[in-house]
Structures are given as structure tokens and as C-alpha cells.
mmCIF file of C-alpha atoms in Angstrom:
data_model
loop_
_atom_site.group_PDB
_atom_site.id
_atom_site.type_symbol
_atom_site.label_atom_id
_atom_site.label_comp_id
_atom_site.label_asym_id
_atom_site.label_seq_id
_atom_site.Cartn_x
_atom_site.Cartn_y
_atom_site.Cartn_z
ATOM 1 C CA MET A 1227 106.037 71.827 89.262
ATOM 2 C CA ASP A 1228 103.328 69.497 87.854
ATOM 3 C CA LEU A 1229 100.731 70.877 90.290
ATOM 4 C CA LEU A 1230 101.703 74.471 89.506
ATOM 5 C CA ALA A 1231 101.498 73.873 85.757
ATOM 6 C CA CYS A 1232 98.040 72.299 85.970
ATOM 7 C CA ALA A 1233 96.804 74.979 88.373
ATOM 8 C CA LEU A 1234 97.958 77.784 86.057
ATOM 9 C CA LEU A 1235 96.265 76.269 83.010
ATOM 10 C CA ALA A 1236 93.055 75.550 84.950
ATOM 11 C CA CYS A 1237 93.012 79.105 86.276
ATOM 12 C CA GLY A 1238 93.566 80.556 82.813
ATOM 13 C CA LEU A 1239 90.785 78.469 81.272
ATOM 14 C CA LEU A 1240 88.448 79.375 84.128
ATOM 15 C CA LEU A 1241 89.132 83.067 83.577
ATOM 16 C CA LEU A 1242 88.333 82.608 79.884
ATOM 17 C CA ALA A 1243 85.161 80.604 80.573
ATOM 18 C CA THR A 1244 83.808 83.149 83.040
ATOM 19 C CA GLY A 1245 84.458 86.081 80.715
ATOM 20 C CA ALA A 1246 87.102 87.651 82.932
ATOM 21 C CA LEU A 1247 89.442 87.220 79.971
ATOM 22 C CA PRO A 1248 87.801 88.367 76.706
ATOM 23 C CA ALA A 1249 87.906 85.902 73.825
ATOM 24 C CA HIS A 1250 89.807 88.296 71.548
ATOM 25 C CA ALA A 1251 92.513 88.738 74.193
ATOM 26 C CA ALA A 1252 92.756 84.956 74.581
ATOM 27 C CA GLY A 1253 93.135 84.711 70.803
ATOM 28 C CA ASP A 1254 96.038 87.141 70.939
ATOM 29 C CA VAL A 1255 97.623 84.982 73.669
ATOM 30 C CA ALA A 1256 97.217 81.883 71.513
ATOM 31 C CA ARG A 1257 98.892 83.562 68.539
ATOM 32 C CA ARG A 1258 101.809 84.722 70.715
ATOM 33 C CA THR A 1259 102.322 81.448 72.545
ATOM 34 C CA ALA A 1260 101.925 78.978 69.655
ATOM 35 C CA PRO A 1261 105.430 79.651 68.233
ATOM 36 C CA LEU A 1262 106.894 79.529 71.759
ATOM 37 C CA LEU A 1263 105.273 76.170 72.441
ATOM 38 C CA ALA A 1264 106.500 74.769 69.125
ATOM 39 C CA PHE A 1265 110.020 75.948 69.958
ATOM 40 C CA LEU A 1266 109.812 74.548 73.497
ATOM 41 C CA ALA A 1267 108.674 71.106 72.445
ATOM 42 C CA THR A 1268 111.125 70.664 69.596
ATOM 43 C CA VAL A 1269 114.248 72.176 71.145
ATOM 44 C CA ILE A 1270 113.903 70.184 74.374
ATOM 45 C CA VAL A 1271 113.413 66.905 72.490
ATOM 46 C CA MET A 1272 116.479 67.769 70.405
ATOM 47 C CA ALA A 1273 118.524 68.604 73.505
ATOM 48 C CA GLU A 1274 117.483 65.463 75.375
ATOM 49 C CA LEU A 1275 118.341 63.137 72.488
ATOM 50 C CA THR A 1276 121.571 65.024 71.749
ATOM 51 C CA GLY A 1277 122.563 64.446 75.352
ATOM 52 C CA ARG A 1278 121.870 60.739 74.992
ATOM 53 C CA ALA A 1279 124.110 60.728 71.909
ATOM 54 C CA GLN A 1280 126.865 62.002 74.282
ATOM 55 C CA VAL A 1281 127.513 65.240 72.391
ATOM 56 C CA PHE A 1282 127.444 67.213 75.632
ATOM 57 C CA ASP A 1283 129.886 64.814 77.291
ATOM 58 C CA VAL A 1284 132.435 65.455 74.553
ATOM 59 C CA LEU A 1285 132.039 69.247 74.815
ATOM 60 C CA ALA A 1286 132.243 69.116 78.609
ATOM 61 C CA GLY A 1287 135.438 67.092 78.505
ATOM 62 C CA GLY A 1288 137.014 69.592 76.126
ATOM 63 C CA ILE A 1289 136.216 72.567 78.356
ATOM 64 C CA SER A 1290 137.512 70.800 81.465
ATOM 65 C CA ARG A 1291 140.820 69.992 79.746
ATOM 66 C CA VAL A 1292 141.315 73.599 78.647
ATOM 67 C CA GLY A 1293 140.758 74.603 82.283
ATOM 68 C CA LYS A 1294 143.782 72.455 83.284
ATOM 69 C CA GLY A 1295 142.491 71.760 86.782
ATOM 70 C CA SER A 1296 142.227 75.423 87.834
ATOM 71 C CA TYR A 1297 138.855 76.541 89.167
ATOM 72 C CA ALA A 1298 139.661 80.172 88.347
ATOM 73 C CA ARG A 1299 140.501 79.293 84.734
ATOM 74 C CA LEU A 1300 137.423 77.064 84.454
ATOM 75 C CA PHE A 1301 135.272 79.855 85.864
ATOM 76 C CA GLY A 1302 136.564 82.319 83.265
ATOM 77 C CA LEU A 1303 135.960 79.833 80.452
ATOM 78 C CA CYS A 1304 132.416 79.126 81.610
ATOM 79 C CA VAL A 1305 131.571 82.834 81.921
ATOM 80 C CA LEU A 1306 132.930 83.546 78.442
ATOM 81 C CA PHE A 1307 131.214 80.516 76.909
ATOM 82 C CA ALA A 1308 127.833 81.237 78.497
ATOM 83 C CA SER A 1309 128.020 84.959 77.678
ATOM 84 C CA ALA A 1310 128.923 84.296 74.047
ATOM 85 C CA THR A 1311 126.114 81.807 73.496
ATOM 86 C CA ALA A 1312 123.529 84.138 75.037
ATOM 87 C CA LEU A 1313 124.791 87.139 73.057
ATOM 88 C CA ILE A 1314 125.118 85.447 69.672
ATOM 89 C CA LEU A 1315 122.214 83.012 69.884
ATOM 90 C CA ASN A 1316 119.503 83.713 72.461
ATOM 91 C CA LEU A 1317 118.838 83.090 76.120
ATOM 92 C CA ASP A 1318 116.338 80.254 75.641
ATOM 93 C CA THR A 1319 118.665 78.275 73.387
ATOM 94 C CA THR A 1320 121.473 78.869 75.877
ATOM 95 C CA ALA A 1321 119.353 77.497 78.716
ATOM 96 C CA VAL A 1322 118.432 74.383 76.732
ATOM 97 C CA LEU A 1323 121.746 73.523 75.070
ATOM 98 C CA LEU A 1324 124.385 74.874 77.467
ATOM 99 C CA THR A 1325 122.883 73.555 80.715
ATOM 100 C CA PRO A 1326 123.458 69.892 79.721
ATOM 101 C CA VAL A 1327 127.056 70.716 78.769
ATOM 102 C CA MET A 1328 127.715 72.260 82.180
ATOM 103 C CA LEU A 1329 126.029 69.426 84.070
ATOM 104 C CA ALA A 1330 127.854 66.807 82.008
ATOM 105 C CA MET A 1331 131.129 68.554 82.837
ATOM 106 C CA ALA A 1332 130.334 68.442 86.554
ATOM 107 C CA ALA A 1333 129.516 64.735 86.374
ATOM 108 C CA ARG A 1334 132.589 63.784 84.356
ATOM 109 C CA VAL A 1335 135.069 65.868 86.340
ATOM 110 C CA GLY A 1336 133.480 65.114 89.698
ATOM 111 C CA ILE A 1337 132.765 68.670 90.850
ATOM 112 C CA ALA A 1338 129.638 70.258 92.332
ATOM 113 C CA PRO A 1339 127.054 70.890 89.581
ATOM 114 C CA LEU A 1340 125.299 73.901 91.129
ATOM 115 C CA PRO A 1341 127.986 76.554 90.380
ATOM 116 C CA LEU A 1342 128.082 75.450 86.742
ATOM 117 C CA ALA A 1343 124.299 75.363 86.496
ATOM 118 C CA MET A 1344 123.915 78.818 88.048
ATOM 119 C CA THR A 1345 126.498 80.215 85.635
ATOM 120 C CA THR A 1346 124.279 79.096 82.779
ATOM 121 C CA VAL A 1347 120.945 80.401 84.025
ATOM 122 C CA TRP A 1348 122.255 83.735 85.262
ATOM 123 C CA LEU A 1349 124.245 84.566 82.134
ATOM 124 C CA ALA A 1350 121.498 83.284 79.849
ATOM 125 C CA ASN A 1351 119.372 86.090 81.260
ATOM 126 C CA THR A 1352 121.892 88.847 81.981
ATOM 127 C CA ALA A 1353 123.980 88.454 78.796
ATOM 128 C CA SER A 1354 120.947 88.918 76.533
ATOM 129 C CA LEU A 1355 120.958 92.715 76.098
ATOM 130 C CA LEU A 1356 123.269 93.373 73.171
ATOM 131 C CA LEU A 1357 121.677 92.094 69.957
ATOM 132 C CA PRO A 1358 118.073 91.730 68.732
ATOM 133 C CA VAL A 1359 118.540 87.955 68.372
ATOM 134 C CA SER A 1360 119.679 87.617 71.996
ATOM 135 C CA ASN A 1361 116.161 87.998 73.362
ATOM 136 C CA LEU A 1362 112.663 88.250 71.938
ATOM 137 C CA THR A 1363 112.137 91.407 73.996
ATOM 138 C CA ASN A 1364 115.156 92.944 72.232
ATOM 139 C CA LEU A 1365 113.529 92.359 68.861
ATOM 140 C CA LEU A 1366 110.386 94.110 70.039
ATOM 141 C CA ALA A 1367 112.323 97.008 71.581
ATOM 142 C CA ALA A 1368 114.576 97.536 68.560
ATOM 143 C CA ASP A 1369 111.540 97.658 66.292
ATOM 144 C CA ARG A 1370 109.724 100.074 68.595
ATOM 145 C CA VAL A 1371 112.593 102.599 68.778
ATOM 146 C CA GLY A 1372 113.804 102.079 65.205
ATOM 147 C CA LEU A 1373 117.250 100.670 65.963
ATOM 148 C CA SER A 1374 119.093 98.269 63.670
ATOM 149 C CA ALA A 1375 121.105 95.386 65.122
ATOM 150 C CA GLY A 1376 124.207 97.590 64.987
ATOM 151 C CA GLY A 1377 122.347 100.525 66.486
ATOM 152 C CA LEU A 1378 121.047 98.468 69.394
ATOM 153 C CA ALA A 1379 124.525 97.061 70.037
ATOM 154 C CA ALA A 1380 126.048 100.561 69.954
ATOM 155 C CA ARG A 1381 123.581 101.780 72.574
ATOM 156 C CA MET A 1382 123.593 98.680 74.789
ATOM 157 C CA TRP A 1383 127.255 97.584 74.805
ATOM 158 C CA ALA A 1384 128.012 99.496 78.008
ATOM 159 C CA PRO A 1385 124.996 98.147 79.945
ATOM 160 C CA GLN A 1386 125.828 94.677 78.658
ATOM 161 C CA ALA A 1387 129.473 94.852 79.756
ATOM 162 C CA ALA A 1388 128.460 96.225 83.152
ATOM 163 C CA VAL A 1389 125.939 93.501 83.888
ATOM 164 C CA ILE A 1390 128.242 90.668 82.748
ATOM 165 C CA ALA A 1391 130.882 92.011 85.136
ATOM 166 C CA ALA A 1392 128.318 92.196 87.958
ATOM 167 C CA THR A 1393 127.158 88.643 87.177
ATOM 168 C CA ALA A 1394 130.731 87.321 87.241
ATOM 169 C CA VAL A 1395 131.380 88.938 90.639
ATOM 170 C CA CYS A 1396 128.163 87.506 92.092
ATOM 171 C CA LEU A 1397 128.833 84.063 90.647
ATOM 172 C CA TRP A 1398 132.330 83.899 92.098
ATOM 173 C CA THR A 1399 131.301 85.280 95.486
ATOM 174 C CA LEU A 1400 128.103 83.279 95.939
ATOM 175 C CA TYR A 1401 128.875 79.989 94.156
ATOM 176 C CA TRP A 1402 132.449 79.554 92.875
ATOM 177 C CA ARG A 1403 134.842 80.707 95.618
ATOM 178 C CA ARG A 1404 136.726 78.143 97.704
ATOM 179 C CA GLY A 1405 134.315 78.247 100.640
ATOM 180 C CA ARG A 1406 131.342 77.515 98.353
ATOM 181 C CA ARG A 1407 132.675 74.946 95.916
ATOM 182 C CA GLY A 1408 134.546 72.846 98.503
ATOM 183 C CA ALA A 1409 137.778 72.083 96.586
ATOM 184 C CA ASP A 1410 141.024 73.779 95.505
ATOM 185 C CA ALA A 1411 141.388 72.094 92.118
ATOM 186 C CA TYR A 1412 139.884 69.432 89.904
ATOM 187 C CA VAL A 1413 141.305 66.694 87.710
ATOM 188 C CA PRO A 1414 140.549 67.140 83.975
ATOM 189 C CA THR A 1415 139.159 64.097 82.220
ATOM 190 C CA ALA A 1416 140.720 62.246 79.320
ATOM 191 C CA ALA A 1417 139.263 62.641 75.835
ATOM 192 C CA PHE A 1418 135.786 61.100 75.725
ATOM 193 C CA ARG A 1419 134.803 58.660 72.979
ATOM 194 C CA PRO A 1420 131.053 58.325 72.299
ATOM 195 C CA ALA A 1421 129.534 54.843 72.247
ATOM 196 C CA ASP A 1422 127.854 55.370 68.844
ATOM 197 C CA PRO A 1423 130.032 57.612 66.621
ATOM 198 C CA VAL A 1424 127.435 57.758 63.838
ATOM 199 C CA LEU A 1425 124.698 58.924 66.195
ATOM 200 C CA PHE A 1426 127.104 61.346 67.844
ATOM 201 C CA ARG A 1427 128.146 62.962 64.552
ATOM 202 C CA THR A 1428 124.565 63.208 63.291
ATOM 203 C CA CYS A 1429 123.300 64.891 66.453
ATOM 204 C CA ALA A 1430 126.326 67.191 66.661
ATOM 205 C CA LEU A 1431 125.789 68.319 63.070
ATOM 206 C CA ALA A 1432 122.063 68.829 63.728
ATOM 207 C CA CYS A 1433 122.871 71.070 66.708
ATOM 208 C CA ALA A 1434 125.493 72.978 64.747
ATOM 209 C CA GLY A 1435 123.060 73.430 61.880
ATOM 210 C CA PHE A 1436 120.431 74.697 64.304
ATOM 211 C CA LEU A 1437 122.828 77.270 65.732
ATOM 212 C CA VAL A 1438 123.892 78.466 62.278
ATOM 213 C CA ALA A 1439 120.277 78.642 61.105
ATOM 214 C CA ILE A 1440 119.378 80.883 64.046
ATOM 215 C CA LEU A 1441 121.948 83.385 62.829
ATOM 216 C CA VAL A 1442 121.437 83.293 59.068
ATOM 217 C CA ALA A 1443 118.121 81.665 58.106
ATOM 218 C CA PRO A 1444 115.207 84.103 57.645
ATOM 219 C CA VAL A 1445 112.702 81.699 59.228
ATOM 220 C CA PRO A 1446 111.061 81.582 62.672
ATOM 221 C CA LEU A 1447 113.025 80.088 65.552
ATOM 222 C CA TRP A 1448 110.541 77.237 65.953
ATOM 223 C CA ALA A 1449 111.096 76.192 62.336
ATOM 224 C CA ASP A 1450 114.859 75.931 62.956
ATOM 225 C CA SER A 1451 114.359 73.829 66.075
ATOM 226 C CA LEU A 1452 111.752 71.642 64.365
ATOM 227 C CA ALA A 1453 114.087 70.846 61.476
ATOM 228 C CA ALA A 1454 116.968 69.986 63.816
ATOM 229 C CA ALA A 1455 114.716 67.895 66.068
ATOM 230 C CA LEU A 1456 113.437 65.899 63.077
ATOM 231 C CA VAL A 1457 117.004 65.053 62.033
ATOM 232 C CA VAL A 1458 117.840 63.880 65.551
ATOM 233 C CA VAL A 1459 114.623 61.865 65.918
ATOM 234 C CA VAL A 1460 115.176 60.129 62.574
ATOM 235 C CA ALA A 1461 118.744 59.288 63.575
ATOM 236 C CA PHE A 1462 117.549 57.702 66.815
ATOM 237 C CA ALA A 1463 114.725 55.893 65.008
ATOM 238 C CA LEU A 1464 117.341 54.233 62.807
ATOM 239 C CA ARG A 1465 120.035 53.604 65.434
ATOM 240 C CA ARG A 1466 118.325 53.366 68.853
ATOM 241 C CA PRO A 1467 114.535 53.390 68.483
ATOM 242 C CA GLY A 1468 114.032 52.321 72.093
ATOM 243 C CA ASP A 1469 115.084 55.806 73.245
ATOM 244 C CA LEU A 1470 112.143 57.482 71.504
ATOM 245 C CA ARG A 1471 109.416 57.844 74.129
ATOM 246 C CA LEU A 1472 106.582 60.282 74.809
ATOM 247 C CA SER A 1473 108.287 61.239 78.073
ATOM 248 C CA LEU A 1474 110.809 63.220 75.970
ATOM 249 C CA VAL A 1475 108.129 65.860 75.364
ATOM 250 C CA PRO A 1476 108.172 68.582 78.093
ATOM 251 C CA TRP A 1477 104.503 68.251 78.985
ATOM 252 C CA ARG A 1478 104.638 70.352 82.154
ATOM 253 C CA LEU A 1479 106.072 73.353 80.285
ATOM 254 C CA LEU A 1480 103.571 72.974 77.460
ATOM 255 C CA ILE A 1481 100.832 73.178 80.087
ATOM 256 C CA MET A 1482 102.389 75.898 82.230
ATOM 257 C CA VAL A 1483 103.264 78.456 79.550
ATOM 258 C CA PRO A 1484 99.740 78.870 78.055
ATOM 259 C CA GLY A 1485 98.238 79.007 81.533
ATOM 260 C CA MET A 1486 100.750 81.636 82.626
ATOM 261 C CA PHE A 1487 100.055 83.809 79.581
ATOM 262 C CA LEU A 1488 96.274 83.543 80.034
ATOM 263 C CA VAL A 1489 96.524 84.619 83.676
ATOM 264 C CA VAL A 1490 98.887 87.504 82.924
ATOM 265 C CA GLU A 1491 96.747 88.677 80.004
ATOM 266 C CA THR A 1492 93.746 88.771 82.323
ATOM 267 C CA VAL A 1493 95.707 90.951 84.728
ATOM 268 C CA ASN A 1494 96.735 93.161 81.820
ATOM 269 C CA VAL A 1495 93.144 93.576 80.637
ATOM 270 C CA HIS A 1496 92.044 94.546 84.130
ATOM 271 C CA GLY A 1497 94.510 97.292 84.912
ATOM 272 C CA LEU A 1498 98.138 96.220 84.403
ATOM 273 C CA HIS A 1499 98.596 98.773 81.619
ATOM 274 C CA THR A 1500 97.293 101.578 83.827
ATOM 275 C CA LEU A 1501 99.446 100.401 86.730
ATOM 276 C CA LEU A 1502 102.573 100.381 84.573
ATOM 277 C CA THR A 1503 101.824 103.830 83.157
ATOM 278 C CA HIS A 1504 101.606 105.321 86.640
ATOM 279 C CA ALA A 1505 104.497 103.295 88.056
ATOM 280 C CA MET A 1506 107.021 104.226 85.359
ATOM 281 C CA GLY A 1507 106.010 107.802 84.643
ATOM 282 C CA THR A 1508 107.457 109.597 81.622
ATOM 283 C CA GLU A 1509 110.778 110.997 82.867
ATOM 284 C CA GLU A 1510 113.944 110.185 80.895
ATOM 285 C CA GLY A 1511 116.455 111.499 83.405
ATOM 286 C CA ALA A 1512 118.540 109.204 85.582
ATOM 287 C CA GLY A 1513 115.768 108.887 88.160
ATOM 288 C CA GLY A 1514 113.210 107.985 85.528
ATOM 289 C CA LEU A 1515 115.445 105.343 83.948
ATOM 290 C CA PHE A 1516 116.162 103.662 87.285
ATOM 291 C CA ARG A 1517 112.448 103.805 88.068
ATOM 292 C CA SER A 1518 111.487 102.121 84.791
ATOM 293 C CA ALA A 1519 114.163 99.438 85.155
ATOM 294 C CA SER A 1520 113.042 98.708 88.716
ATOM 295 C CA VAL A 1521 109.403 98.356 87.663
ATOM 296 C CA GLY A 1522 110.370 95.966 84.857
ATOM 297 C CA ALA A 1523 112.516 93.817 87.136
ATOM 298 C CA GLY A 1524 109.987 93.714 89.967
ATOM 299 C CA LEU A 1525 106.940 92.863 87.881
ATOM 300 C CA SER A 1526 108.863 90.283 85.817
ATOM 301 C CA ASN A 1527 109.501 88.289 88.982
ATOM 302 C CA VAL A 1528 105.862 88.521 89.991
ATOM 303 C CA LEU A 1529 104.461 87.602 86.576
ATOM 304 C CA ASN A 1530 106.846 86.823 83.685
ATOM 305 C CA ASN A 1531 109.189 89.070 81.768
ATOM 306 C CA LEU A 1532 107.750 88.596 78.272
ATOM 307 C CA PRO A 1533 104.124 89.567 78.975
ATOM 308 C CA VAL A 1534 105.354 92.286 81.347
ATOM 309 C CA TYR A 1535 107.545 93.748 78.593
ATOM 310 C CA LEU A 1536 104.652 93.665 76.114
ATOM 311 C CA ALA A 1537 102.418 95.499 78.583
ATOM 312 C CA GLY A 1538 105.146 97.957 79.595
ATOM 313 C CA GLU A 1539 106.121 98.812 76.029
ATOM 314 C CA ALA A 1540 102.641 100.164 75.419
ATOM 315 C CA ALA A 1541 102.913 102.289 78.577
ATOM 316 C CA VAL A 1542 106.115 104.081 77.450
ATOM 317 C CA PRO A 1543 105.429 107.292 75.461
ATOM 318 C CA ASP A 1544 106.599 107.410 71.851
ATOM 319 C CA GLY A 1545 110.006 109.042 71.620
ATOM 320 C CA ASN A 1546 111.161 107.952 75.100
ATOM 321 C CA ARG A 1547 113.859 105.661 73.724
ATOM 322 C CA ASP A 1548 116.071 105.487 76.793
ATOM 323 C CA GLN A 1549 113.100 104.913 79.096
ATOM 324 C CA LEU A 1550 112.084 101.919 76.978
ATOM 325 C CA LEU A 1551 115.657 100.590 76.977
ATOM 326 C CA ALA A 1552 115.813 100.966 80.765
ATOM 327 C CA PHE A 1553 112.564 99.018 81.039
ATOM 328 C CA LEU A 1554 114.106 96.428 78.701
ATOM 329 C CA ILE A 1555 117.082 96.121 81.081
ATOM 330 C CA GLY A 1556 114.718 95.468 83.963
ATOM 331 C CA THR A 1557 112.782 92.760 82.107
ATOM 332 C CA ASN A 1558 115.950 91.064 80.779
ATOM 333 C CA VAL A 1559 118.317 91.291 83.754
ATOM 334 C CA GLY A 1560 115.863 91.408 86.645
ATOM 335 C CA PRO A 1561 113.890 88.127 86.311
ATOM 336 C CA LEU A 1562 116.312 86.018 88.371
ATOM 337 C CA VAL A 1563 114.405 85.614 91.626
ATOM 338 C CA THR A 1564 111.376 83.432 90.892
ATOM 339 C CA PRO A 1565 111.479 80.242 88.779
ATOM 340 C CA TRP A 1566 108.729 81.498 86.442
ATOM 341 C CA ALA A 1567 110.183 84.973 85.872
ATOM 342 C CA SER A 1568 111.589 84.101 82.436
ATOM 343 C CA LEU A 1569 111.099 81.279 79.961
ATOM 344 C CA ALA A 1570 114.858 80.623 79.990
ATOM 345 C CA THR A 1571 114.723 79.970 83.730
ATOM 346 C CA LEU A 1572 111.802 77.579 83.301
ATOM 347 C CA LEU A 1573 113.751 75.738 80.603
ATOM 348 C CA TRP A 1574 116.803 75.636 82.860
ATOM 349 C CA PHE A 1575 114.827 74.159 85.750
ATOM 350 C CA GLU A 1576 113.479 71.520 83.365
ATOM 351 C CA ARG A 1577 116.981 70.556 82.220
ATOM 352 C CA CYS A 1578 118.217 70.400 85.844
ATOM 353 C CA ARG A 1579 115.246 68.238 86.833
ATOM 354 C CA THR A 1580 115.887 65.867 83.932
ATOM 355 C CA ALA A 1581 119.554 65.572 84.957
ATOM 356 C CA GLY A 1582 118.648 64.882 88.587
ATOM 357 C CA VAL A 1583 120.263 68.085 89.896
ATOM 358 C CA LYS A 1584 118.475 69.578 92.892
ATOM 359 C CA VAL A 1585 118.378 73.363 93.073
ATOM 360 C CA PRO A 1586 117.744 74.651 96.634
ATOM 361 C CA LEU A 1587 114.872 77.077 96.102
ATOM 362 C CA ALA A 1588 115.688 79.333 99.065
ATOM 363 C CA ARG A 1589 119.273 79.764 97.889
ATOM 364 C CA PHE A 1590 118.149 80.302 94.304
ATOM 365 C CA VAL A 1591 115.745 83.052 95.365
ATOM 366 C CA GLY A 1592 118.157 84.737 97.794
ATOM 367 C CA THR A 1593 121.173 84.843 95.521
ATOM 368 C CA GLY A 1594 118.997 85.702 92.531
ATOM 369 C CA LEU A 1595 117.675 88.716 94.417
ATOM 370 C CA VAL A 1596 121.239 89.917 95.038
ATOM 371 C CA LEU A 1597 122.118 89.719 91.335
ATOM 372 C CA ALA A 1598 118.770 91.098 90.163
ATOM 373 C CA VAL A 1599 119.333 94.250 92.210
ATOM 374 C CA THR A 1600 123.044 94.722 91.522
ATOM 375 C CA GLY A 1601 122.877 93.684 87.868
ATOM 376 C CA THR A 1602 119.878 95.884 87.041
ATOM 377 C CA ALA A 1603 121.479 98.827 88.854
ATOM 378 C CA ALA A 1604 124.840 98.353 87.099
ATOM 379 C CA ALA A 1605 123.309 98.063 83.628
ATOM 380 C CA THR A 1606 120.989 101.042 84.156
ATOM 381 C CA ALA A 1607 123.849 103.181 85.490
ATOM 382 C CA ALA A 1608 125.867 102.303 82.376
ATOM 383 C CA LEU A 1609 122.893 103.285 80.185
ATOM 384 C CA VAL A 1610 122.665 106.634 81.964
ATOM 385 C CA LEU A 1611 126.421 107.332 81.790
ATOM 386 C CA SER A 1612 126.758 106.304 78.132
ATOM 387 C CA GLY A 1613 123.728 108.267 76.962
#
């Protein structure tokens, strides 16, 4: 991951230095990525310190007790919890804040962490279709086609329900069933008491305030995460200053994301827009919608879903609302195969790495391909049938 991050940034800077990427295009990349980088840095520091304050351990223990030792009940709870956080908040926040809860639950209950981790990353992506706040691409799409939050939800509820159902089936079949998880039941843990109640309460309130601010405060997402991170950092500075280290900052992501955007923008300048225009066409019938969704999903796994959506949006003719929404489905649901396909997946890998959880890459790619195909197809079919 470190080598890939450095290589991407070096490649992007080389493209800029040689003129392959025009300076004005690089400036646009900088303006787009600066808020993302601010959000990345602050939300990950907040999540890491909140984990050290044992907030996630308390939440994990509560979920495991509600599950009452039944894997089927625990599975349902995890699917509902992950879906709700992605729908109401957004996929990146879900990846950062819910992944530690799931991994803490696995550690405390003594069950395999991979099924819980995969539940988070898959639903963070696939359950992000319904509301503008669920995904940055949704905000862009709703603005482009003139839909309010209620209007977007009214048009996308069927695709969203279909893809959550497809995700649940794939999760159970590929990760949660008896032959995969290796146990019939688990033993719920007793109520967990944090070592420092003051630090625990402060960090829990900071997280809760962050989540509320996302929903109600008319400020950028990075400003919400910065305010919450400052509260948490101050609390640790007063209670446990030894935990504040530069290693908390996600350096590899802060290097990788700008490099990735510079490379993709270069590709866009040199023909990606033309390629997308020809690949998607202009048809709004069932065939055209499946075609647009497939292009969005495929290119998102090759490049990254956010820059692919931005390029694809410009390639969709004005007035082709359903074609744009089908392309949105592809860029939201499809990027499950490669680790760099969405920012949420990158954040998830970072949280898993920090927790010491190994994710077999071959299995991640293979099972992700299964869900990317079935989930994109299910959501697009629902869009067609509900139109």
C-alpha cells in the first residue's frame, strides 16, 4: 500500500511536470481533493482515538448481547445497522466509524472478523443510493437532474431495496453461512466498562455530535469532522497525552488520493470523456440503462468511482434522467472489486490494517465481483421496473 501510494503521487506529479496534465486541470483536482483530504485526515484521527477510548468496544458488546448468541440474528442486526448508517450518514463515515465497531465485536466475542468487516464495506457502498447525503455522487446527480432529497428517495427506493437484498444474500452465502464462519453460535459478552469513563464519554459525545452535525449543520463535511477531531484530541491531551502521535495521521491515504485524482484527470483530459460518450450512448430504454450502469461499474473498478462519475455525468445528455441514475447505480454499487475503486473501500482497508485484520485479496476481488455484477443488475432492473 505504501509503495502504491508513493507511485501514484509520483506518477501524477510527473504527468503535471511534463505537461501531459494541464495546470488548470490540476488546479481543478486540487480544489476537489482538498476537502476530501481534510475529511480523511480528521475523521481517521477521530476514529482512531475514539477506538482507544473504548467507545467501539461498548457498542460492539451491546450489539452482541442483542444477538443473543445466534449468528442469524447477529447477521440481521449487522445488515440493518450498516445499511442505516450508510443511508442516513454517508458511505465514507460508515467505513471509518462502523468498521472499528464490527472488528471490536469480533475480538470481544471471539468470532471471525472477516464476515463482519465485509458486511461493513459492502453495505457502505451498496446502501448509499437513497439520499443525497449518502454519497457525494448522489449530491452531484440530484443537482444535475433537479431532484430534491425526497424526489431522489422516491425514485431510488426500489433500486436501493433491491441492492440491499442482493448484498444480504451474497454476504450470507459467501461469508456468514455455517461452512464459512466455522461455528454454530457465539457467546455474548458481559457489559463492558471503559477504563477511563471521562475520556469515553467525551469521545462518545464528540462522535454523536459529528453524526448529528452531518445531518443538520449547513457546513462542509470536513468542518464537522475537524470540530469533532479537535474535541477528541483535546480530551486525549488532557487525559492521555502519550497516545497523541504523528502515526495517527493516515499518511498513505493523504498521498494516494491526490496521486489517484491526478492520474485519472490526465486520462480524462486525453479521451476519457469521449470514451464514456461512445460507451454509454444516449438510449434510455432498459438496454441503455443496463449499458450505462455497466460502464459506470466497470470503469470505477479500473479507476475510481468519484472521478469516473464526474467524467460520466458530462457525457450524459441533458434530460436523460434515468440514464444518469443508472450510471449513478454503477458508480455507487459496482466499485467492490478493486481496493481503490471507492474512497470508502480505501478507508475500510486502512481501518482493517490498523486493527491487524488481514483481508485475503484474491477472495476480496472474487466475491466483490460476484456482488458487483448481481447488485448492479438488481438495482438497475428495479430502476427500469419502477420507472
